[in-house]
């Protein structure tokens, strides 16, 4: 069985896990950055395509998710 990696970018911090293609992935712990609200995980660095952990499945050999942040004013 092939195993694939998923990677999470929390501002240069990474969470790497290994799952099989076609599996749903588990949501990692909510990251914290002082002065910012965490808005979710996205598949692109501009944070326009939100990953849905309850529905989306891994379908590539590698997946990198980006944390979206909103500065608290």
C-alpha positions as a printed NumPy array, in Angstrom:
array([[  0.   ,   0.   ,   0.   ],
       [  1.364,   3.406,  -0.974],
       [  1.689,   6.002,   1.756],
       [  1.681,   9.729,   1.17 ],
       [  2.688,  12.678,   3.266],
       [  0.744,  15.718,   4.282],
       [  2.476,  18.827,   5.502],
       [  1.124,  21.848,   7.362],
       [  2.737,  25.264,   7.285],
       [  2.162,  27.299,  10.439],
       [  4.507,  30.159,   9.552],
       [  7.588,  28.031,   8.987],
       [  6.512,  25.306,  11.435],
       [  5.506,  21.993,   9.941],
       [  3.291,  19.061,  10.805],
       [  3.98 ,  16.007,   8.669],
       [  1.811,  12.903,   8.688],
       [  1.56 ,   9.84 ,   6.453],
       [ -1.716,   8.558,   5.027],
       [ -2.877,   6.453,   2.091],
       [ -4.151,   8.   ,  -1.12 ],
       [ -7.921,   8.456,  -0.998],
       [ -8.033,   8.726,   2.799],
       [ -9.364,  11.686,   4.729],
       [ -6.711,  13.351,   6.829],
       [ -7.037,  14.348,  10.447],
       [ -7.009,  18.024,  11.278],
       [ -3.838,  18.969,  13.162],
       [ -3.952,  20.897,  16.428],
       [ -5.041,  24.522,  16.03 ],
       [ -1.882,  26.614,  15.787],
       [ -1.391,  29.777,  17.821],
       [  0.393,  32.978,  16.873],
       [  0.249,  35.859,  19.33 ],
       [ -1.78 ,  38.753,  17.904],
       [ -3.543,  36.69 ,  15.208],
       [ -6.725,  34.641,  14.833],
       [ -6.365,  31.308,  13.048],
       [ -8.878,  31.064,  10.165],
       [ -8.242,  27.558,   8.856],
       [ -6.12 ,  25.392,   6.581],
       [ -5.817,  26.101,   2.831],
       [ -4.247,  24.274,  -0.097],
       [ -2.64 ,  27.375,  -1.605],
       [ -0.256,  29.955,  -0.174],
       [ -2.742,  32.792,  -0.882],
       [ -5.306,  30.954,   1.299],
       [ -8.194,  30.974,  -1.17 ],
       [ -9.021,  27.222,  -1.283],
       [ -9.981,  25.986,   2.2  ],
       [ -9.404,  22.306,   3.003],
       [-12.507,  20.528,   4.359],
       [-11.286,  17.843,   6.753],
       [-14.738,  16.222,   6.912],
       [-15.001,  15.742,   3.135],
       [-11.721,  16.262,   1.266],
       [ -9.494,  13.248,   0.637],
       [ -5.82 ,  13.007,  -0.196],
       [ -5.469,  12.354,  -3.93 ],
       [ -1.864,  13.314,  -4.608],
       [  1.48 ,  11.978,  -3.489],
       [  2.055,  15.064,  -1.362],
       [ -0.154,  17.761,   0.13 ],
       [  0.898,  20.982,   1.805],
       [ -1.681,  22.989,   3.731],
       [ -1.18 ,  26.628,   4.708],
       [ -2.508,  28.297,   7.859],
       [ -4.573,  31.444,   7.265],
       [ -4.254,  34.228,   9.818],
       [ -6.106,  37.433,  10.568],
       [ -4.294,  40.09 ,  12.558],
       [ -6.165,  41.123,  15.709],
       [ -6.487,  44.91 ,  15.816]])
